[in-house]
PDB file of C-alpha atoms in Angstrom:
ATOM      1  CA  MET A   1      21.331  46.670   3.397  1.00 91.00           C
ATOM      2  CA  ARG A   2      19.872  45.862   6.793  1.00 87.00           C
ATOM      3  CA  ILE A   3      16.673  43.949   7.457  1.00 89.00           C
ATOM      4  CA  GLU A   4      15.284  43.999  10.961  1.00 89.00           C
ATOM      5  CA  LYS A   5      12.123  42.271  12.150  1.00 88.00           C
ATOM      6  CA  ASN A   6      11.130  42.282  15.807  1.00 90.00           C
ATOM      7  CA  TYR A   7       9.011  39.139  15.927  1.00 90.00           C
ATOM      8  CA  TYR A   8      10.214  38.121  19.375  1.00 86.00           C
ATOM      9  CA  SER A   9       9.867  41.600  20.860  1.00 91.00           C
ATOM     10  CA  GLU A  10       6.324  41.951  19.538  1.00 93.00           C
ATOM     11  CA  GLU A  11       5.331  38.509  20.828  1.00 93.00           C
ATOM     12  CA  ALA A  12       6.961  39.175  24.212  1.00 91.00           C
ATOM     13  CA  LYS A  13       4.997  42.417  24.517  1.00 94.00           C
ATOM     14  CA  LEU A  14       1.723  40.571  23.826  1.00 94.00           C
ATOM     15  CA  TRP A  15       2.579  37.924  26.432  1.00 93.00           C
ATOM     16  CA  GLN A  16       3.476  40.633  28.962  1.00 95.00           C
ATOM     17  CA  GLU A  17       0.154  42.415  28.352  1.00 95.00           C
ATOM     18  CA  ALA A  18      -1.783  39.151  28.728  1.00 94.00           C
ATOM     19  CA  GLU A  19       0.090  38.340  31.937  1.00 93.00           C
ATOM     20  CA  GLU A  20      -0.673  41.794  33.351  1.00 93.00           C
ATOM     21  CA  GLU A  21      -4.374  41.374  32.503  1.00 91.00           C
ATOM     22  CA  LEU A  22      -4.419  38.005  34.247  1.00 86.00           C
ATOM     23  CA  GLN A  23      -2.721  39.457  37.319  1.00 87.00           C
ATOM     24  CA  GLN A  24      -5.275  42.281  37.444  1.00 87.00           C
ATOM     25  CA  GLU A  25      -8.141  39.786  37.224  1.00 83.00           C
ATOM     26  CA  GLU A  26      -6.594  37.601  39.928  1.00 82.00           C
ATOM     27  CA  ALA A  27      -6.117  40.624  42.196  1.00 82.00           C
ATOM     28  CA  PHE A  28      -9.903  40.927  42.525  1.00 83.00           C
ATOM     29  CA  LEU A  29     -10.494  37.252  43.336  1.00 83.00           C
ATOM     30  CA  THR A  30     -11.386  36.321  46.871  1.00 85.00           C
ATOM     31  CA  GLU A  31      -9.391  33.602  48.613  1.00 87.00           C
ATOM     32  CA  GLU A  32     -12.378  31.281  48.164  1.00 90.00           C
ATOM     33  CA  GLU A  33     -12.535  31.946  44.403  1.00 87.00           C
ATOM     34  CA  ARG A  34      -8.771  31.502  44.082  1.00 86.00           C
ATOM     35  CA  ALA A  35      -8.939  28.189  45.967  1.00 89.00           C
ATOM     36  CA  ARG A  36     -11.802  26.984  43.725  1.00 90.00           C
ATOM     37  CA  GLU A  37      -9.810  27.822  40.579  1.00 88.00           C
ATOM     38  CA  GLU A  38      -6.749  26.014  41.930  1.00 90.00           C
ATOM     39  CA  GLN A  39      -8.858  22.954  42.800  1.00 94.00           C
ATOM     40  CA  ALA A  40     -10.410  22.911  39.311  1.00 92.00           C
ATOM     41  CA  ALA A  41      -6.968  23.144  37.699  1.00 92.00           C
ATOM     42  CA  GLN A  42      -5.629  20.377  39.953  1.00 94.00           C
ATOM     43  CA  LYS A  43      -8.597  18.123  39.097  1.00 95.00           C
ATOM     44  CA  GLU A  44      -8.080  18.707  35.378  1.00 95.00           C
ATOM     45  CA  ALA A  45      -4.350  17.896  35.681  1.00 93.00           C
ATOM     46  CA  GLU A  46      -5.124  14.697  37.616  1.00 94.00           C
ATOM     47  CA  LYS A  47      -7.719  13.712  35.002  1.00 94.00           C
ATOM     48  CA  ILE A  48      -5.239  14.173  32.155  1.00 93.00           C
ATOM     49  CA  ALA A  49      -2.520  12.262  34.048  1.00 91.00           C
ATOM     50  CA  GLY A  50      -4.971   9.430  34.727  1.00 91.00           C
ATOM     51  CA  GLU A  51      -6.010   9.257  31.079  1.00 90.00           C
ATOM     52  CA  MET A  52      -2.371   9.115  30.010  1.00 84.00           C
ATOM     53  CA  GLN A  53      -1.594   6.336  32.490  1.00 84.00           C
ATOM     54  CA  GLU A  54      -4.648   4.377  31.346  1.00 84.00           C
ATOM     55  CA  TRP A  55      -3.619   4.813  27.721  1.00 77.00           C
ATOM     56  CA  GLN A  56      -0.106   3.558  28.529  1.00 73.00           C
ATOM     57  CA  ARG A  57      -1.470   0.492  30.372  1.00 74.00           C
ATOM     58  CA  SER A  58      -3.955  -0.411  27.645  1.00 76.00           C
ATOM     59  CA  SER A  59      -1.841   0.343  24.575  1.00 70.00           C
ATOM     60  CA  PHE A  60       0.405  -2.027  22.737  1.00 68.00           C
ATOM     61  CA  GLN A  61       3.648  -0.140  22.258  1.00 72.00           C
ATOM     62  CA  VAL A  62       6.527  -1.321  20.140  1.00 80.00           C
ATOM     63  CA  ILE A  63       9.920  -0.018  21.103  1.00 83.00           C
ATOM     64  CA  ARG A  64      12.100   0.568  18.063  1.00 89.00           C
ATOM     65  CA  LYS A  65      15.492  -0.907  18.947  1.00 91.00           C
ATOM     66  CA  GLU A  66      17.259   0.931  16.119  1.00 93.00           C
ATOM     67  CA  ARG A  67      15.902   4.247  17.430  1.00 92.00           C
ATOM     68  CA  ARG A  68      17.076   3.457  20.961  1.00 93.00           C
ATOM     69  CA  ASP A  69      20.500   2.355  19.657  1.00 94.00           C
ATOM     70  CA  ARG A  70      20.847   5.581  17.664  1.00 95.00           C
ATOM     71  CA  PHE A  71      19.943   7.589  20.769  1.00 95.00           C
ATOM     72  CA  GLU A  72      22.777   5.829  22.627  1.00 96.00           C
ATOM     73  CA  GLU A  73      25.181   6.858  19.822  1.00 96.00           C
ATOM     74  CA  LEU A  74      23.884  10.448  19.875  1.00 96.00           C
ATOM     75  CA  SER A  75      24.261  10.500  23.657  1.00 97.00           C
ATOM     76  CA  GLN A  76      27.947   9.592  23.379  1.00 97.00           C
ATOM     77  CA  GLU A  77      28.452  12.234  20.685  1.00 96.00           C
ATOM     78  CA  ALA A  78      26.665  14.780  22.902  1.00 97.00           C
ATOM     79  CA  LEU A  79      28.928  13.878  25.833  1.00 96.00           C
ATOM     80  CA  ASP A  80      31.943  14.507  23.592  1.00 96.00           C
ATOM     81  CA  LEU A  81      30.460  17.831  22.400  1.00 96.00           C
ATOM     82  CA  ALA A  82      29.774  18.893  25.992  1.00 96.00           C
ATOM     83  CA  GLU A  83      33.379  18.187  26.923  1.00 95.00           C
ATOM     84  CA  MET A  84      34.754  20.181  23.963  1.00 93.00           C
ATOM     85  CA  ALA A  85      32.349  23.151  24.251  1.00 93.00           C
ATOM     86  CA  PRO A  86      32.374  22.995  27.480  1.00 94.00           C
ATOM     87  CA  MET A  87      28.800  22.443  28.696  1.00 96.00           C
ATOM     88  CA  ASP A  88      27.084  20.701  31.587  1.00 97.00           C
ATOM     89  CA  ILE A  89      25.129  17.696  30.341  1.00 97.00           C
ATOM     90  CA  ILE A  90      22.482  15.279  31.600  1.00 97.00           C
ATOM     91  CA  VAL A  91      21.484  12.212  29.569  1.00 97.00           C
ATOM     92  CA  GLU A  92      18.391  10.352  30.749  1.00 97.00           C
ATOM     93  CA  THR A  93      17.185   7.149  29.149  1.00 95.00           C
ATOM     94  CA  GLU A  94      13.913   5.501  30.098  1.00 91.00           C
ATOM     95  CA  MET A  95      12.001   2.572  28.613  1.00 86.00           C
ATOM     96  CA  TYR A  96      10.087   4.582  26.000  1.00 86.00           C
ATOM     97  CA  SER A  97      12.247   7.681  25.519  1.00 92.00           C
ATOM     98  CA  GLY A  98      15.479   9.512  26.078  1.00 96.00           C
ATOM     99  CA  GLN A  99      16.406  13.107  26.760  1.00 97.00           C
ATOM    100  CA  ILE A 100      19.627  15.091  26.544  1.00 97.00           C
ATOM    101  CA  GLN A 101      19.959  18.425  28.330  1.00 97.00           C
ATOM    102  CA  MET A 102      22.997  20.646  27.971  1.00 97.00           C
ATOM    103  CA  LYS A 103      23.596  24.038  29.536  1.00 97.00           C
ATOM    104  CA  THR A 104      26.205  26.722  29.110  1.00 96.00           C
ATOM    105  CA  ASP A 105      26.555  30.490  29.088  1.00 95.00           C
ATOM    106  CA  ALA A 106      27.508  30.552  25.382  1.00 93.00           C
ATOM    107  CA  LEU A 107      28.149  28.165  22.521  1.00 92.00           C
ATOM    108  CA  MET A 108      30.482  29.125  19.701  1.00 91.00           C
ATOM    109  CA  ILE A 109      31.333  26.755  16.888  1.00 90.00           C
ATOM    110  CA  GLU A 110      33.775  28.347  14.489  1.00 91.00           C
ATOM    111  CA  LYS A 111      35.589  27.159  11.365  1.00 91.00           C
ATOM    112  CA  SER A 112      38.567  26.275  13.528  1.00 92.00           C
ATOM    113  CA  SER A 113      36.381  24.125  15.828  1.00 92.00           C
ATOM    114  CA  PRO A 114      36.423  20.364  15.291  1.00 93.00           C
ATOM    115  CA  GLU A 115      33.881  19.478  12.572  1.00 95.00           C
ATOM    116  CA  SER A 116      32.437  16.859  14.928  1.00 94.00           C
ATOM    117  CA  MET A 117      31.024  19.675  17.104  1.00 95.00           C
ATOM    118  CA  ARG A 118      28.917  21.039  14.247  1.00 94.00           C
ATOM    119  CA  GLU A 119      27.968  17.546  13.011  1.00 96.00           C
ATOM    120  CA  THR A 120      26.832  16.471  16.488  1.00 96.00           C
ATOM    121  CA  LEU A 121      24.696  19.561  17.021  1.00 95.00           C
ATOM    122  CA  VAL A 122      23.083  19.165  13.588  1.00 95.00           C
ATOM    123  CA  SER A 123      22.426  15.450  14.216  1.00 95.00           C
ATOM    124  CA  LEU A 124      20.859  16.169  17.591  1.00 96.00           C
ATOM    125  CA  ILE A 125      18.523  18.750  16.062  1.00 95.00           C
ATOM    126  CA  LYS A 126      17.604  16.659  13.011  1.00 95.00           C
ATOM    127  CA  GLU A 127      17.138  13.326  14.774  1.00 94.00           C
ATOM    128  CA  SER A 128      15.305  14.475  17.912  1.00 94.00           C
ATOM    129  CA  ASP A 129      11.505  14.443  18.094  1.00 94.00           C
ATOM    130  CA  SER A 130      11.639  17.823  19.801  1.00 96.00           C
ATOM    131  CA  PHE A 131      14.388  20.348  20.367  1.00 95.00           C
ATOM    132  CA  ASN A 132      14.292  23.425  22.628  1.00 97.00           C
ATOM    133  CA  ILE A 133      16.691  26.251  23.378  1.00 96.00           C
ATOM    134  CA  PHE A 134      15.874  28.655  26.166  1.00 95.00           C
ATOM    135  CA  THR A 135      17.466  30.956  28.707  1.00 94.00           C
ATOM    136  CA  ARG A 136      17.124  29.678  32.244  1.00 93.00           C
ATOM    137  CA  ALA A 137      16.419  31.841  35.287  1.00 93.00           C
ATOM    138  CA  ASP A 138      20.124  31.607  36.229  1.00 95.00           C
ATOM    139  CA  GLY A 139      21.100  33.134  32.861  1.00 93.00           C
ATOM    140  CA  LEU A 140      22.464  29.931  31.337  1.00 95.00           C
ATOM    141  CA  ILE A 141      21.323  28.717  27.928  1.00 96.00           C
ATOM    142  CA  GLU A 142      19.776  25.253  27.941  1.00 97.00           C
ATOM    143  CA  PHE A 143      19.545  22.926  24.957  1.00 97.00           C
ATOM    144  CA  SER A 144      17.059  20.098  25.350  1.00 97.00           C
ATOM    145  CA  PHE A 145      16.618  17.163  22.947  1.00 97.00           C
ATOM    146  CA  PHE A 146      13.864  14.537  23.295  1.00 97.00           C
ATOM    147  CA  CYS A 147      13.622  11.199  21.452  1.00 95.00           C
ATOM    148  CA  SER A 148      10.800   8.654  21.584  1.00 92.00           C
ATOM    149  CA  PHE A 149      11.628   4.990  21.033  1.00 91.00           C
ATOM    150  CA  VAL A 150       7.968   4.025  20.481  1.00 86.00           C
ATOM    151  CA  SER A 151       6.605   3.155  17.023  1.00 78.00           C
ATOM    152  CA  GLY A 152       4.397   5.760  15.387  1.00 61.00           C
ATOM    153  CA  THR A 153       4.985   8.945  13.477  1.00 44.00           C
ATOM    154  CA  ASP A 154       3.997  11.107  16.461  1.00 47.00           C
ATOM    155  CA  GLY A 155       6.114   9.272  19.011  1.00 44.00           C
ATOM    156  CA  GLY A 156       3.239   6.928  19.785  1.00 41.00           C
ATOM    157  CA  PHE A 157       1.344   9.291  22.076  1.00 39.00           C
ATOM    158  CA  PRO A 158      -2.421   9.820  21.804  1.00 40.00           C
ATOM    159  CA  GLU A 159      -3.832  12.910  20.145  1.00 38.00           C
TER     160      GLU A 159
END
């Protein structure tokens, strides 16, 4: 028996159609209209960034030490995984959060692979606040894990 569902292909087609529509609409914009739209988008981005900065200045944020300590452990495990796999890795730790990015052209974990490889990958996925896998423009696969150290079920960020 074979089951095949093309969820990605269907979604990609919809995105492609929407992108083509947008390009067609933009083709008819004058330089003045295009500049106005860019200015409006820039203003909106600056407004959101300002609101976020104000929220950070005015909010009482509690950093969970145990969460930060666990991120340090996961980072070391990820460094070991990257060496075994092999993958390029960047670990960044800031006051309120940490991020691990790994990239490679392929990742294969087989029965004969050290169990720690599988355990580390599962821990990274389960214990991160967000986890992304995507293909980069250079063809490499990137794994990205983000952890917040701030108290709150949503990472402490405003809704």
